[in-house]
Each structure stands twice: as structure tokens, then as C-alpha cells.
mmCIF file of C-alpha atoms in Angstrom:
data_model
loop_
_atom_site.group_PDB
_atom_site.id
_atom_site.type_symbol
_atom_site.label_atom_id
_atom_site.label_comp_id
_atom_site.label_asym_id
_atom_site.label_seq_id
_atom_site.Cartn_x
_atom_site.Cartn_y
_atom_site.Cartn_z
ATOM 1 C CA UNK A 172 -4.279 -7.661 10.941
ATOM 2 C CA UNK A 173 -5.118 -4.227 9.455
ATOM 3 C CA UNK A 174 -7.165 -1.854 11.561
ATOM 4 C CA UNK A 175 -9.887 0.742 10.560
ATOM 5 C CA UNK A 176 -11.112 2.945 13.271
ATOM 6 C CA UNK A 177 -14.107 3.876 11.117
ATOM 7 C CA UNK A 178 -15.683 6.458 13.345
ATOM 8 C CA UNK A 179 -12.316 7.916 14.385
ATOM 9 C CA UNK A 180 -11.591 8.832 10.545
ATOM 10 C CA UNK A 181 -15.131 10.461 10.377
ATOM 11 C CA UNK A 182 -13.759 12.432 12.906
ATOM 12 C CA UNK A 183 -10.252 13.412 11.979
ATOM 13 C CA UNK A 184 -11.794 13.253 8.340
ATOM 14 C CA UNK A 185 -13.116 17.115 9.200
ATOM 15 C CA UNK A 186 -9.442 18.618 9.398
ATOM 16 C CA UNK A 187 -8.524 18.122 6.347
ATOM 17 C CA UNK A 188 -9.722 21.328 4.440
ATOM 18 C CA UNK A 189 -9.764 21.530 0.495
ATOM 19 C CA UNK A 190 -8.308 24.956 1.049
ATOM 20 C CA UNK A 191 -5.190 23.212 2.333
ATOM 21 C CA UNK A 192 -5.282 23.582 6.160
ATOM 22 C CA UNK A 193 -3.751 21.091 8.620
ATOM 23 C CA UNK A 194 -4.677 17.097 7.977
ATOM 24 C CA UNK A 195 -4.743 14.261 10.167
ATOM 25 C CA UNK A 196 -5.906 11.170 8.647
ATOM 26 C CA UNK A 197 -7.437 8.038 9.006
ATOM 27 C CA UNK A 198 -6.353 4.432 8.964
ATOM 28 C CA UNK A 199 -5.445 3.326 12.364
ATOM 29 C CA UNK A 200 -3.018 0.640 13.014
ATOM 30 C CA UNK A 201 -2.959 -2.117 15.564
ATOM 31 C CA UNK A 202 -0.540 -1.791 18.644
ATOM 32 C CA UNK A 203 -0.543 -5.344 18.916
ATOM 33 C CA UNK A 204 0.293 -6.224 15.285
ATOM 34 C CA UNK A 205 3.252 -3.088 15.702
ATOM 35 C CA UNK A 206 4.277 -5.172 18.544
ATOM 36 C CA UNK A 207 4.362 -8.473 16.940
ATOM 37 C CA UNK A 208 6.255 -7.087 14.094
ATOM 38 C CA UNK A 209 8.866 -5.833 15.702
ATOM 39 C CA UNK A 210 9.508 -9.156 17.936
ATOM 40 C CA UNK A 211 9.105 -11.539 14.473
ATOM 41 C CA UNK A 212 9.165 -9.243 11.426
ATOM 42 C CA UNK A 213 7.485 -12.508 9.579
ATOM 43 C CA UNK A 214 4.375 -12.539 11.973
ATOM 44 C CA UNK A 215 2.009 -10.504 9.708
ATOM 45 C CA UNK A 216 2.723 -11.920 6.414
ATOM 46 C CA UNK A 217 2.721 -15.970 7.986
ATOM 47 C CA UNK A 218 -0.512 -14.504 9.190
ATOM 48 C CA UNK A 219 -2.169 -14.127 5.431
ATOM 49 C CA UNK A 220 -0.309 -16.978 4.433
ATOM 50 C CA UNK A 221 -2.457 -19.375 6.953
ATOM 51 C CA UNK A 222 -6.240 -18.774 6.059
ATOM 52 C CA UNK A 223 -8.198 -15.646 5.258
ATOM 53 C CA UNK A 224 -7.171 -11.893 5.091
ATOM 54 C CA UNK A 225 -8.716 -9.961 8.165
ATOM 55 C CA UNK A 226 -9.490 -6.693 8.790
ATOM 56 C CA UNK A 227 -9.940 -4.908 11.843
ATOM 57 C CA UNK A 228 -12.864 -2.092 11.360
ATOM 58 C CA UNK A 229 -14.080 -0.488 14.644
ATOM 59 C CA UNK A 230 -17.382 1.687 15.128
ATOM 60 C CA UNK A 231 -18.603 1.397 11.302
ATOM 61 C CA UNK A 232 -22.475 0.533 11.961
ATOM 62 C CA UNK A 233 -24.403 1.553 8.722
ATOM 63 C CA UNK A 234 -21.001 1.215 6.895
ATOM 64 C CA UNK A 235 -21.145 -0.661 3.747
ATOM 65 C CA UNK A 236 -18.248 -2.920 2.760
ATOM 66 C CA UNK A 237 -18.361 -4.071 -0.805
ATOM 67 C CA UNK A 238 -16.251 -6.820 -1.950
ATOM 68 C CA UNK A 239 -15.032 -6.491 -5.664
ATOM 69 C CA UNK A 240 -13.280 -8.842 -7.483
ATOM 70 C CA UNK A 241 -10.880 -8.977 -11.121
ATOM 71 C CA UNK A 242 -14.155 -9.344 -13.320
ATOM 72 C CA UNK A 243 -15.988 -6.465 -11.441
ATOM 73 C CA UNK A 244 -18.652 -8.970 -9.852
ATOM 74 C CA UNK A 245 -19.481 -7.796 -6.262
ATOM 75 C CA UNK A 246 -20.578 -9.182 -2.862
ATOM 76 C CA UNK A 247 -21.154 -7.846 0.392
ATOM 77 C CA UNK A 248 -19.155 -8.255 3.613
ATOM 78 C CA UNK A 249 -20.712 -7.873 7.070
ATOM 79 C CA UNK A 250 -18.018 -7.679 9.280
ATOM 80 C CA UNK A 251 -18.345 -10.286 12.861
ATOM 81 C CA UNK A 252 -16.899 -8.709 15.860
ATOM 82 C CA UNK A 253 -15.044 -5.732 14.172
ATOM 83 C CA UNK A 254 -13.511 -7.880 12.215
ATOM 84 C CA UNK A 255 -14.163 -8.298 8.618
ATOM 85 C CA UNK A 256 -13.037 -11.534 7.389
ATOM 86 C CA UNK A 257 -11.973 -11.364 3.208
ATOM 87 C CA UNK A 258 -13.214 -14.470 1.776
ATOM 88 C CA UNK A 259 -11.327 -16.859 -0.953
ATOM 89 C CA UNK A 260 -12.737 -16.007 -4.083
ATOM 90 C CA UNK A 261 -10.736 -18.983 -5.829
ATOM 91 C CA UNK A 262 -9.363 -16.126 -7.952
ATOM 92 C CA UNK A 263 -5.645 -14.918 -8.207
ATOM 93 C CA UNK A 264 -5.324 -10.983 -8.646
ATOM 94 C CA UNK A 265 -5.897 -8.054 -6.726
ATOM 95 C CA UNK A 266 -9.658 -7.329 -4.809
ATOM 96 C CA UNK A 267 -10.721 -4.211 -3.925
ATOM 97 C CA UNK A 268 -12.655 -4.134 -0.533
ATOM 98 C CA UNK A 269 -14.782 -0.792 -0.556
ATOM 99 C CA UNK A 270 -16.081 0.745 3.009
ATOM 100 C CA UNK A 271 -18.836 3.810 2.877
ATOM 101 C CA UNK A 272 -20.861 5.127 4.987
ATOM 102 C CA UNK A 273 -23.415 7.704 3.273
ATOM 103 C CA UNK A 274 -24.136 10.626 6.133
ATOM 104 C CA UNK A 275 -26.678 12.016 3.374
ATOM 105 C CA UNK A 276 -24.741 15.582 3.182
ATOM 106 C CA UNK A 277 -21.538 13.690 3.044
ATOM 107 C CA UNK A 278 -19.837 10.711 2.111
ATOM 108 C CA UNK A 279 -16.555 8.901 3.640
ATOM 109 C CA UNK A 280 -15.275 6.093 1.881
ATOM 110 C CA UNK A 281 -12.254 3.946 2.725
ATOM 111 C CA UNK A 282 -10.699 1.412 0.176
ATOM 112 C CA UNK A 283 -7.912 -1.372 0.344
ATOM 113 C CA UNK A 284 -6.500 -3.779 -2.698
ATOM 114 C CA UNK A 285 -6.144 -6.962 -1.680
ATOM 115 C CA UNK A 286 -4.158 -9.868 -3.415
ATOM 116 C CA UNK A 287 -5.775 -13.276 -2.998
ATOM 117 C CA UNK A 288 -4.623 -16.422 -4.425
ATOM 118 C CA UNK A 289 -6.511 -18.648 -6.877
ATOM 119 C CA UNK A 290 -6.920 -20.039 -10.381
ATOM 120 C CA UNK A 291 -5.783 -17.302 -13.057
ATOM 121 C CA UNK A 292 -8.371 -14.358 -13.255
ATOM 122 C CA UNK A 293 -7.335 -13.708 -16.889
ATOM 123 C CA UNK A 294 -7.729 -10.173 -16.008
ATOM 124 C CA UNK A 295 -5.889 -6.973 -15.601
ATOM 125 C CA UNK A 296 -5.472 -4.892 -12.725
ATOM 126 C CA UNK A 297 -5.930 -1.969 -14.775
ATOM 127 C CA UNK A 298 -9.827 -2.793 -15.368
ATOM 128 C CA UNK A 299 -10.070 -2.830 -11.218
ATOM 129 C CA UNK A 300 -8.816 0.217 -10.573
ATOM 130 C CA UNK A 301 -10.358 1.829 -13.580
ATOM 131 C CA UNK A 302 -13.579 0.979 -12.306
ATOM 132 C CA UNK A 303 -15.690 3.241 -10.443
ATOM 133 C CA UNK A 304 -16.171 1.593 -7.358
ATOM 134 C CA UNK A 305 -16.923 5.426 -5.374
ATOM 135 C CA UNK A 306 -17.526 8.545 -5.970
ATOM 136 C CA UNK A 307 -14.330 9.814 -4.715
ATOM 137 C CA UNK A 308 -11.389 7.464 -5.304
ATOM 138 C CA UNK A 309 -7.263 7.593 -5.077
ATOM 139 C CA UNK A 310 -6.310 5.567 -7.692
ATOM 140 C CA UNK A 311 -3.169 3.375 -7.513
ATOM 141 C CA UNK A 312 -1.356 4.057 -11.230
ATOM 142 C CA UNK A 313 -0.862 1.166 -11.353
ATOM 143 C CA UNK A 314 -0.664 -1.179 -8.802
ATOM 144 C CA UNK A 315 2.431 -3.271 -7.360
ATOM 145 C CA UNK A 316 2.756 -5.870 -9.676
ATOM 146 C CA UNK A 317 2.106 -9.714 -8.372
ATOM 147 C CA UNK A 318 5.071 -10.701 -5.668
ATOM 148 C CA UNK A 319 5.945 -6.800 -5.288
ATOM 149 C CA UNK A 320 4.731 -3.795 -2.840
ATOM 150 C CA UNK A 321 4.906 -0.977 -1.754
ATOM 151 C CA UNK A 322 8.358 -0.118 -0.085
ATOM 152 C CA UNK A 323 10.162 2.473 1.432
ATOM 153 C CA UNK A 324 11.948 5.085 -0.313
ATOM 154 C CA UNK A 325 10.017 4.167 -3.598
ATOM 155 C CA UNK A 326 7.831 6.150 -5.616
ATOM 156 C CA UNK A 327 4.288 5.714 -6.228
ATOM 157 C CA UNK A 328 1.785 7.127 -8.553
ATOM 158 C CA UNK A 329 -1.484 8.068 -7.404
ATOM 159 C CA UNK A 330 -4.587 9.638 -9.843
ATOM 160 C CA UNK A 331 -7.720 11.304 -7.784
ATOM 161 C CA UNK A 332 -10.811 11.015 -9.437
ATOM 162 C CA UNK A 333 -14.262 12.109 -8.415
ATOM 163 C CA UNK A 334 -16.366 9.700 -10.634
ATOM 164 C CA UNK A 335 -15.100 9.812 -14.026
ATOM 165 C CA UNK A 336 -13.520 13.270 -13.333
ATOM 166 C CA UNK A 337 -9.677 13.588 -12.565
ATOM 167 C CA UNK A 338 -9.394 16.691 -10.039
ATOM 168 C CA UNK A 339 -6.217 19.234 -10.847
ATOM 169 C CA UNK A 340 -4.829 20.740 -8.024
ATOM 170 C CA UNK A 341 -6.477 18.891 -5.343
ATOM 171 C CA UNK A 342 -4.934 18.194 -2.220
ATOM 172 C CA UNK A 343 -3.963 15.012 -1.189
ATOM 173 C CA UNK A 344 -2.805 13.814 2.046
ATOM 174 C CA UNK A 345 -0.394 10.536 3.478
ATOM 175 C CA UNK A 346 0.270 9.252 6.657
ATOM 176 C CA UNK A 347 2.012 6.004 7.742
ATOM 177 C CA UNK A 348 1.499 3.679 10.862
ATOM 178 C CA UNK A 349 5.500 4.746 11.762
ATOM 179 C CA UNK A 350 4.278 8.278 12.075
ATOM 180 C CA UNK A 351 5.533 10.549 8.997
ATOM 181 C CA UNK A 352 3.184 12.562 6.842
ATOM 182 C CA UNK A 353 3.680 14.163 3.377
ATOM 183 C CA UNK A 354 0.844 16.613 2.111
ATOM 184 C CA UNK A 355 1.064 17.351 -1.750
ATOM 185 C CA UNK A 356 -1.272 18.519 -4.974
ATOM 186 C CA UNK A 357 -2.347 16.632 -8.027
ATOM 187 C CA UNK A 358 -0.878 18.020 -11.348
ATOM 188 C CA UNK A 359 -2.950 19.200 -13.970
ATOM 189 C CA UNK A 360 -3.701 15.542 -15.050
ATOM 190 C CA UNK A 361 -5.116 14.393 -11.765
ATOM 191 C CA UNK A 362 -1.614 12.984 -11.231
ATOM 192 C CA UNK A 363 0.086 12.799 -7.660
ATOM 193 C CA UNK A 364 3.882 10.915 -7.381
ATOM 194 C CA UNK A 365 5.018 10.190 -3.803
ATOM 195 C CA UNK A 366 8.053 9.441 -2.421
ATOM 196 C CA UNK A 367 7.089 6.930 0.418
ATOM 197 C CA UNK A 368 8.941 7.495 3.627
ATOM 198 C CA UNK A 369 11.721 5.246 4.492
ATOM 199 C CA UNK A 370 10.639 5.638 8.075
ATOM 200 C CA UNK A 371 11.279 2.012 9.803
ATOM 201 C CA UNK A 372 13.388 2.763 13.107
ATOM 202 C CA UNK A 373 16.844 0.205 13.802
ATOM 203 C CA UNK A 374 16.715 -0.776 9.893
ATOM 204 C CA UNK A 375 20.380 -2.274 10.082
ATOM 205 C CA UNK A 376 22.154 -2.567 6.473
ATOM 206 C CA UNK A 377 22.774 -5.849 5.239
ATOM 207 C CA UNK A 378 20.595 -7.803 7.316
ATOM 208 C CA UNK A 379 16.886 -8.531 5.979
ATOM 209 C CA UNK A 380 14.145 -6.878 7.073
ATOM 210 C CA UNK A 381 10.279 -8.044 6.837
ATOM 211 C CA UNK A 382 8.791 -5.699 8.526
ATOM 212 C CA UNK A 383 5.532 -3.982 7.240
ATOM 213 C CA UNK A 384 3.038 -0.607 8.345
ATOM 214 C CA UNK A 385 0.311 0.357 7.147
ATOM 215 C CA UNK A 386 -0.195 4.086 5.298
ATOM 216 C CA UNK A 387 -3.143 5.588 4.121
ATOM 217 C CA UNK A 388 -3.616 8.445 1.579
ATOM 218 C CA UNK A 389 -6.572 11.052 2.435
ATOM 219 C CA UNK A 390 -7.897 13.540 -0.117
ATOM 220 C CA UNK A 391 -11.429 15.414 0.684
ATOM 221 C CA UNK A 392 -13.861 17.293 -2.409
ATOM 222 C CA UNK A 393 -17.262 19.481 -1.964
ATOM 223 C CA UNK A 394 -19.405 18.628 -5.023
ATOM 224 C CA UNK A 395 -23.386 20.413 -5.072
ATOM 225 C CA UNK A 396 -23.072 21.012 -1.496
ATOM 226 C CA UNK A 397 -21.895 17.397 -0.648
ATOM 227 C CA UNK A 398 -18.940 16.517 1.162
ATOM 228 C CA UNK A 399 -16.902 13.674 -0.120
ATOM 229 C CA UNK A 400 -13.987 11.702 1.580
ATOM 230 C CA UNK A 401 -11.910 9.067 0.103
ATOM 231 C CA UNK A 402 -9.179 7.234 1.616
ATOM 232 C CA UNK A 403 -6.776 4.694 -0.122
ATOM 233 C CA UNK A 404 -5.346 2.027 2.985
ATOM 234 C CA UNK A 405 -2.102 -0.195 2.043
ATOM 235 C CA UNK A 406 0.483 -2.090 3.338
ATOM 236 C CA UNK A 407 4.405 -0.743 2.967
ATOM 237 C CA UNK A 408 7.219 -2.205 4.006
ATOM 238 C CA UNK A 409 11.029 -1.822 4.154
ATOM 239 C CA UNK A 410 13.303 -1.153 1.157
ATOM 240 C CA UNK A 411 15.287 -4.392 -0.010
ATOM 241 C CA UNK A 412 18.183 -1.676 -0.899
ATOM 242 C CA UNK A 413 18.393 -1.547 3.023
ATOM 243 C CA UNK A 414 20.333 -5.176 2.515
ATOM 244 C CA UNK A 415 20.785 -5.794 -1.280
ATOM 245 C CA UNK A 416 23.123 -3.633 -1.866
ATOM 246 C CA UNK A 417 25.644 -5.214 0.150
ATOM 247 C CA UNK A 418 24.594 -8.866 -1.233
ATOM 248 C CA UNK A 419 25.378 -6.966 -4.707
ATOM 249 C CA UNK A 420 28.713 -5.456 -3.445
ATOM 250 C CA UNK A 421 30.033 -8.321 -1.965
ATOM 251 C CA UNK A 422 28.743 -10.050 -5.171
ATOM 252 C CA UNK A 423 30.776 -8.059 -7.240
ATOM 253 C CA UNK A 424 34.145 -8.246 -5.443
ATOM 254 C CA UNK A 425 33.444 -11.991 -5.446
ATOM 255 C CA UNK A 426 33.699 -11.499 -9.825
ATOM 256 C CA UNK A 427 36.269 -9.183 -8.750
ATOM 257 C CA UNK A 428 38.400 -11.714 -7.144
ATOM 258 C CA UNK A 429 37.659 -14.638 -9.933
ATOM 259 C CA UNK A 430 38.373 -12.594 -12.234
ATOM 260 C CA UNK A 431 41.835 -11.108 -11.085
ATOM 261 C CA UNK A 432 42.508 -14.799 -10.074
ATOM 262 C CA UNK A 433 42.023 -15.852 -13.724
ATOM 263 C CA UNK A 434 44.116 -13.038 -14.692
ATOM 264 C CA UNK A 435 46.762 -13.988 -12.440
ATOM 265 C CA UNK A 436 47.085 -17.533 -13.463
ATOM 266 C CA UNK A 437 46.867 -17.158 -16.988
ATOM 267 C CA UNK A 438 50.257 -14.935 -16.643
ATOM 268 C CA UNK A 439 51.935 -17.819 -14.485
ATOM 269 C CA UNK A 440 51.115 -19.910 -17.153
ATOM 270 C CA UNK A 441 52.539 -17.900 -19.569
ATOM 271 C CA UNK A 442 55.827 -17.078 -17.732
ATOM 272 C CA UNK A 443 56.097 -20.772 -17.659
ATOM 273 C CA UNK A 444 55.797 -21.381 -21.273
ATOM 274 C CA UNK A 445 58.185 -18.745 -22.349
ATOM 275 C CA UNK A 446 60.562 -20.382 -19.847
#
């Protein structure tokens, strides 16, 4: 279960400067689910498969968390014992659940996409995350696609937009639950690419790993005296290539082998003939 230390990122939100000082960020992460996931690397994702996504959000009173779905309707979320609890929308696409809390001379906002499971939306992601859903949003460009995510060692393309603005040279800053952080600028175009780090400890190649973190990407903007903070939360977990390559390799000297064995017995035959 994912876990937001709201007031925490309030906190830690204030050292990340637009002027490009030090940044600590935001989304906190469970010891216990760490735990789990290292003694069954399936334990979190059973968990979604059995009943409803939950969230974890501590210390967020007067935070509102808007649930949107693949058409753009809304609903709101109160969250029962820290725990917000993602309802079944009877959809199947991504969701976008959106936590703010309006200080008056500043505004923090922390958002997650969510896939949930239902009858075809007949929508695209695209009209999700093109929506304004903020003020101050990190835009996944695009999203994984259905059955994918984010993994380690992969490239992803973020946009940062401040309403229907796309900010050039704004900083932008991630951090994973395994403890790594990369701090880098949009391009011209709005446009941040980053490599996410392959940063899973006792990854051993050729056997299959499950395991999964949490990252979050931080980026901060002053607008008409206003402070805005936006933070994307996701899951990542650990490159395939850790074991498909060898699954390929071995695949490969497997043709390897047919096919030298063909090769072989086609010139016995042939000696044979001739004799």
C-alpha cells in the first residue's frame, strides 16, 4: 500500500528552491510494504489484485482528494483512518487521484495514475493527462501503456505545466523509495526525459524479479506571489532485462543448436547418398 506523508512533504516541500538549491522530496514509502516485498516480491501486486487500491495518506486534514476518471467525471474521496480507499469505477483505464491542500499563499498538490479494471472506457489516456486537473502538474508523456510500467533503467518523459502553460527551464526533481535522486531542467518545450534508476539491491540475473518502489517527481513555481507545488507519485519496478536476456540467450543457442543439428544431418545424408 502506497504511503503519503502529506504534512511531511509540506515540509520538505520548502527545500526545493526554483533557483536550484538542494531538494528533498515528498512521497514517503511504507517500511512494512519494503519489508513485505523483499520477503515475497508478489505481495504488493496480489495485494491490488484482491479488492480495492489503497493509499496510505498521513496528516492531510483540509486536503482535498479528487477522484478523476477516463471521461473526466469527478468524485471526491475522504480518506478513513489515513487510508484512502480507490473505489471500482467499473471502468478499465488509468484514474488520476488528485490531493491539494490550498494554504491560501500557496498550493501543494500531489497526484497518482491509477489503473483500474472494468468494462472498456473507450477513451484515451492522452485526454486524462491532458486535462487540467491542478494548477501545477508533471505530466506523464505518455503514460505506460495497459500491462506495462515503469521500470528500471528505462526512460520516461515528463512535460511540466502550470495550467495550460509548459514552463522552460524549470527544475524538476526525483526521488525513489530505494533512495537515489536525479535533479534535472525542462527543455525549451516543457520537456523533461529521465533515466529511472536501476537501484533494486541483490537483483540476481536470470532469475525474475517482482519487486516494486515507489518514486515521486517534485517540481516547485512562484506565480503573482503564490507558491505552487506539484508532485507526480508512481510505482517502478525492476527491469525484465535483469532476467530476459538470458531467457533470450539461451533461446538463441537453443536455434543455434537445431539449426547446426539440421545442418549436420543433412550432410550425413548426403555422404550417404553419394556412397
Amino acid at each position: 500500500m502506497t504511503s503519503f506523508n502529506y504534512r511531511l512533504a509540506v515540509v520538505l516541500f520548502a527545500a526545493l528552491a526554483v533557483n536550484g538549491v538542494t531538494a528533498r522530496v515528498v512521497v514517503a514509502q511504507t517500511n512494512s510494504a519494503e519489508k513485505a516485498a523483499k520477503k515475497d516480491p508478489t505481495a504488493q501486486t496480489m495485494q491490488h489484485r484482491r479488492g480495492p487500491k489503497k493509499l496510505a495518506l498521513s496528516n492531510a486534514d483540509g486536503a482535498v482528494i479528487t477522484l478523476w476518471k477516463p471521461d473526466l467525471s469527478k468524485r471526491l474521496l475522504k480518506p478513513a483512518m489515513d487510508v484512502i480507499t480507490v473505489p471500482p469505477t467499473g471502468v478499465d483505464n488509468y484514474h488520476a487521484i488528485i490531493i491539494e491542500q490550498d494554504w491560501g499563499d500557496a498550493v501543494d498538490a500531489i497526484i497518482r495514475y491509477e489503473y483500474l479494471r472494468g468494462k472498456p472506457s473507450g477513451e484515451s489516456p492522452t485526454k486524462l493527462t491532458s486535462a487540467i486537473k491542478t494548477d501545477l502538474e508533471i505530466v506523464p508523456d505518455p503514460l505506460p501503456r495497459e500491462h506495462h510500467r515503469y521500470y528500471s533503467g528505462e526512460k520516461a518523459t515528463f512535460l511540466i505545466r502550470y495550467r495550460n502553460q509548459l514552463l522552460k527551464n524549470q527544475p524538476v526533481v526525483m526521488q525513489t523509495g530505494n533512495g537515489s535522486t536525479l535533479k534535472v531542467v525542462t527543455d525549451n518545450d516543457g520537456r523533461v526525459v529521465m533515466t529511472l534508476p536501476d537501484d533494486f539491491k541483490n537483483v540476481v540475473t536470470g532469475e525474475r524479479d517482482q519487486r516494486s518502489a515507489d518514486l515521486s517527481i517534485t517540481t516547485e513555481y512562484l506565480e503573482s506571489g503564490r507558491h505552487y507545488t506539484s508532485t507526480l507519485s508512481a510505482e517502478y519496478r525492476v527491469s525484465p532485462v535483469h532476467w530476459q536476456y538470458k531467457s533470450w540467450g539461451l533461446a538463441a543457442a537453443g536455434v543455434g543448436f537445431l539449426f547446426g543439428g539440421f545442418l549436420t544431418s543433412r550432410a550425413n545424408r548426403s555422404k550417404k547418398e553419394r556412397s
